[in-house]
Amino acid sequence: MPTASRYLAPHEAGLRDEKGTTALMRAAANGDAAIVSLLVDKEAGMKDSEGRTALMLALCLTVPSGSSATVREKSSQSRCAIVELLAPKEAAIVSSDGETMLMVAISRGFSDCIPPLGSRPELARG
């Protein structure tokens, strides 16, 4: 992890851009598990101006079509690592569309991300 990130995190955690996006949200959306692990305790649970959390953005992480199998596998591993980091703090948050994060993972075909989301009894909906 870059030294600058470790230095800046304690001082800039919680800051937002004009759309309400935090560094944690950007790291999750870009598949950067190292930065997510650095910021998760400081910014988890925050929502941007559209009501999205870092976990929601991580579950939107896609790989461009035509990417190699290696790139797809690395993206999947990164997404799963990020979901594991964020699930304890954000998995119970429901999207503005009324979807749980488990529902989002299933609808996007991210079966590799289901265990950290699906093993949480407080997420059961009935």
Short mmCIF file of C-alpha atoms in Angstrom, two decimals:
data_model
loop_
_atom_site.label_atom_id
_atom_site.label_comp_id
_atom_site.label_asym_id
_atom_site.label_seq_id
_atom_site.Cartn_x
_atom_site.Cartn_y
_atom_site.Cartn_z
CA MET A 1 0.00 0.00 0.00
CA PRO A 2 1.39 3.46 -0.85
CA THR A 3 2.84 5.36 2.09
CA ALA A 4 0.83 8.46 1.20
CA SER A 5 -2.43 6.55 1.66
CA ARG A 6 -1.43 5.37 5.13
CA TYR A 7 -0.40 8.91 6.07
CA LEU A 8 -3.49 10.69 4.69
CA ALA A 9 -6.17 8.24 5.83
CA PRO A 10 -6.35 9.39 9.47
CA HIS A 11 -6.46 13.06 8.44
CA GLU A 12 -8.83 12.90 5.48
CA ALA A 13 -11.15 10.03 6.34
CA GLY A 14 -14.78 11.06 6.04
CA LEU A 15 -14.20 13.82 3.50
CA ARG A 16 -16.56 13.83 0.52
CA ASP A 17 -16.52 15.20 -3.00
CA GLU A 18 -19.37 17.20 -4.54
CA LYS A 19 -21.40 13.99 -5.06
CA GLY A 20 -20.90 12.78 -1.50
CA THR A 21 -18.41 10.12 -2.54
CA THR A 22 -15.78 9.13 0.02
CA ALA A 23 -12.33 7.62 -0.49
CA LEU A 24 -13.70 4.27 0.75
CA MET A 25 -16.39 4.35 -1.93
CA ARG A 26 -13.84 5.14 -4.64
CA ALA A 27 -11.52 2.37 -3.42
CA ALA A 28 -14.40 -0.14 -3.38
CA ALA A 29 -15.58 0.90 -6.85
CA ASN A 30 -12.03 0.55 -8.18
CA GLY A 31 -11.40 -2.83 -6.55
CA ASP A 32 -8.65 -1.63 -4.22
CA ALA A 33 -8.94 -3.93 -1.19
CA ALA A 34 -5.82 -2.51 0.49
CA ILE A 35 -7.28 0.99 0.64
CA VAL A 36 -10.70 -0.37 1.65
CA SER A 37 -9.07 -2.15 4.61
CA LEU A 38 -7.41 1.12 5.61
CA LEU A 39 -10.66 3.13 5.57
CA VAL A 40 -13.39 0.65 6.49
CA ASP A 41 -13.46 1.54 10.18
CA LYS A 42 -13.59 5.26 9.45
CA GLU A 43 -16.07 5.49 6.58
CA ALA A 44 -18.21 2.33 6.48
CA GLY A 45 -21.94 3.01 6.41
CA MET A 46 -21.66 6.40 4.74
CA LYS A 47 -23.85 7.02 1.67
CA ASP A 48 -23.24 9.21 -1.35
CA SER A 49 -25.79 11.67 -2.76
CA GLU A 50 -27.52 8.78 -4.57
CA GLY A 51 -27.76 6.71 -1.37
CA ARG A 52 -25.03 4.23 -2.33
CA THR A 53 -22.54 2.75 0.13
CA ALA A 54 -19.06 1.39 -0.55
CA LEU A 55 -20.42 -2.17 -0.52
CA MET A 56 -23.05 -1.28 -3.10
CA LEU A 57 -20.35 0.19 -5.33
CA ALA A 58 -18.13 -2.87 -4.87
CA LEU A 59 -21.03 -5.04 -6.04
CA CYS A 60 -21.27 -2.87 -9.16
CA LEU A 61 -17.62 -3.56 -10.00
CA THR A 62 -17.54 -5.05 -13.49
CA VAL A 63 -14.83 -6.25 -15.82
CA PRO A 64 -14.84 -4.94 -19.39
CA SER A 65 -16.03 -7.53 -21.90
CA GLY A 66 -13.17 -9.17 -23.70
CA SER A 67 -10.92 -9.11 -20.64
CA SER A 68 -8.60 -12.06 -20.16
CA ALA A 69 -9.40 -14.87 -17.74
CA THR A 70 -6.59 -13.63 -15.51
CA VAL A 71 -8.09 -10.14 -15.31
CA ARG A 72 -11.55 -11.56 -14.61
CA GLU A 73 -10.18 -13.82 -11.85
CA LYS A 74 -8.20 -10.97 -10.24
CA SER A 75 -11.30 -8.74 -10.34
CA SER A 76 -13.41 -11.47 -8.73
CA GLN A 77 -10.84 -12.02 -5.97
CA SER A 78 -10.62 -8.28 -5.32
CA ARG A 79 -14.42 -7.89 -5.22
CA CYS A 80 -14.72 -10.81 -2.78
CA ALA A 81 -12.00 -9.39 -0.52
CA ILE A 82 -13.77 -6.03 -0.47
CA VAL A 83 -17.16 -7.62 0.23
CA GLU A 84 -15.64 -9.57 3.15
CA LEU A 85 -14.23 -6.33 4.58
CA LEU A 86 -17.44 -4.32 4.17
CA ALA A 87 -20.14 -6.94 4.84
CA PRO A 88 -19.93 -6.80 8.65
CA LYS A 89 -20.55 -3.04 8.56
CA GLU A 90 -22.78 -2.52 5.51
CA ALA A 91 -24.52 -5.76 4.49
CA ALA A 92 -27.71 -4.89 6.40
CA ILE A 93 -28.11 -1.58 4.56
CA VAL A 94 -30.86 -1.78 1.95
CA SER A 95 -30.46 0.04 -1.38
CA SER A 96 -32.79 2.86 -2.42
CA ASP A 97 -34.47 0.23 -4.65
CA GLY A 98 -35.27 -1.90 -1.58
CA GLU A 99 -32.67 -4.57 -2.34
CA THR A 100 -30.41 -6.18 0.23
CA MET A 101 -26.77 -6.58 -0.72
CA LEU A 102 -27.32 -10.34 -0.92
CA MET A 103 -30.05 -9.72 -3.50
CA VAL A 104 -27.71 -7.45 -5.48
CA ALA A 105 -24.92 -10.05 -5.47
CA ILE A 106 -27.31 -12.77 -6.65
CA SER A 107 -28.87 -10.61 -9.39
CA ARG A 108 -25.44 -9.69 -10.74
CA GLY A 109 -24.27 -13.29 -10.76
CA PHE A 110 -21.58 -12.76 -8.12
CA SER A 111 -21.98 -16.18 -6.51
CA ASP A 112 -18.42 -15.88 -5.20
CA CYS A 113 -19.56 -12.99 -2.95
CA ILE A 114 -22.59 -14.71 -1.45
CA PRO A 115 -20.97 -16.44 1.56
CA PRO A 116 -19.97 -13.26 3.43
CA LEU A 117 -23.36 -11.72 2.68
CA GLY A 118 -25.57 -14.78 3.09
CA SER A 119 -24.23 -16.06 6.38
CA ARG A 120 -25.66 -13.14 8.33
CA PRO A 121 -28.99 -14.01 10.06
CA GLU A 122 -29.98 -10.35 10.45
CA LEU A 123 -30.24 -10.13 6.66
CA ALA A 124 -33.04 -12.66 6.32
CA ARG A 125 -36.15 -11.03 4.89
CA GLY A 126 -39.55 -12.51 5.12
#
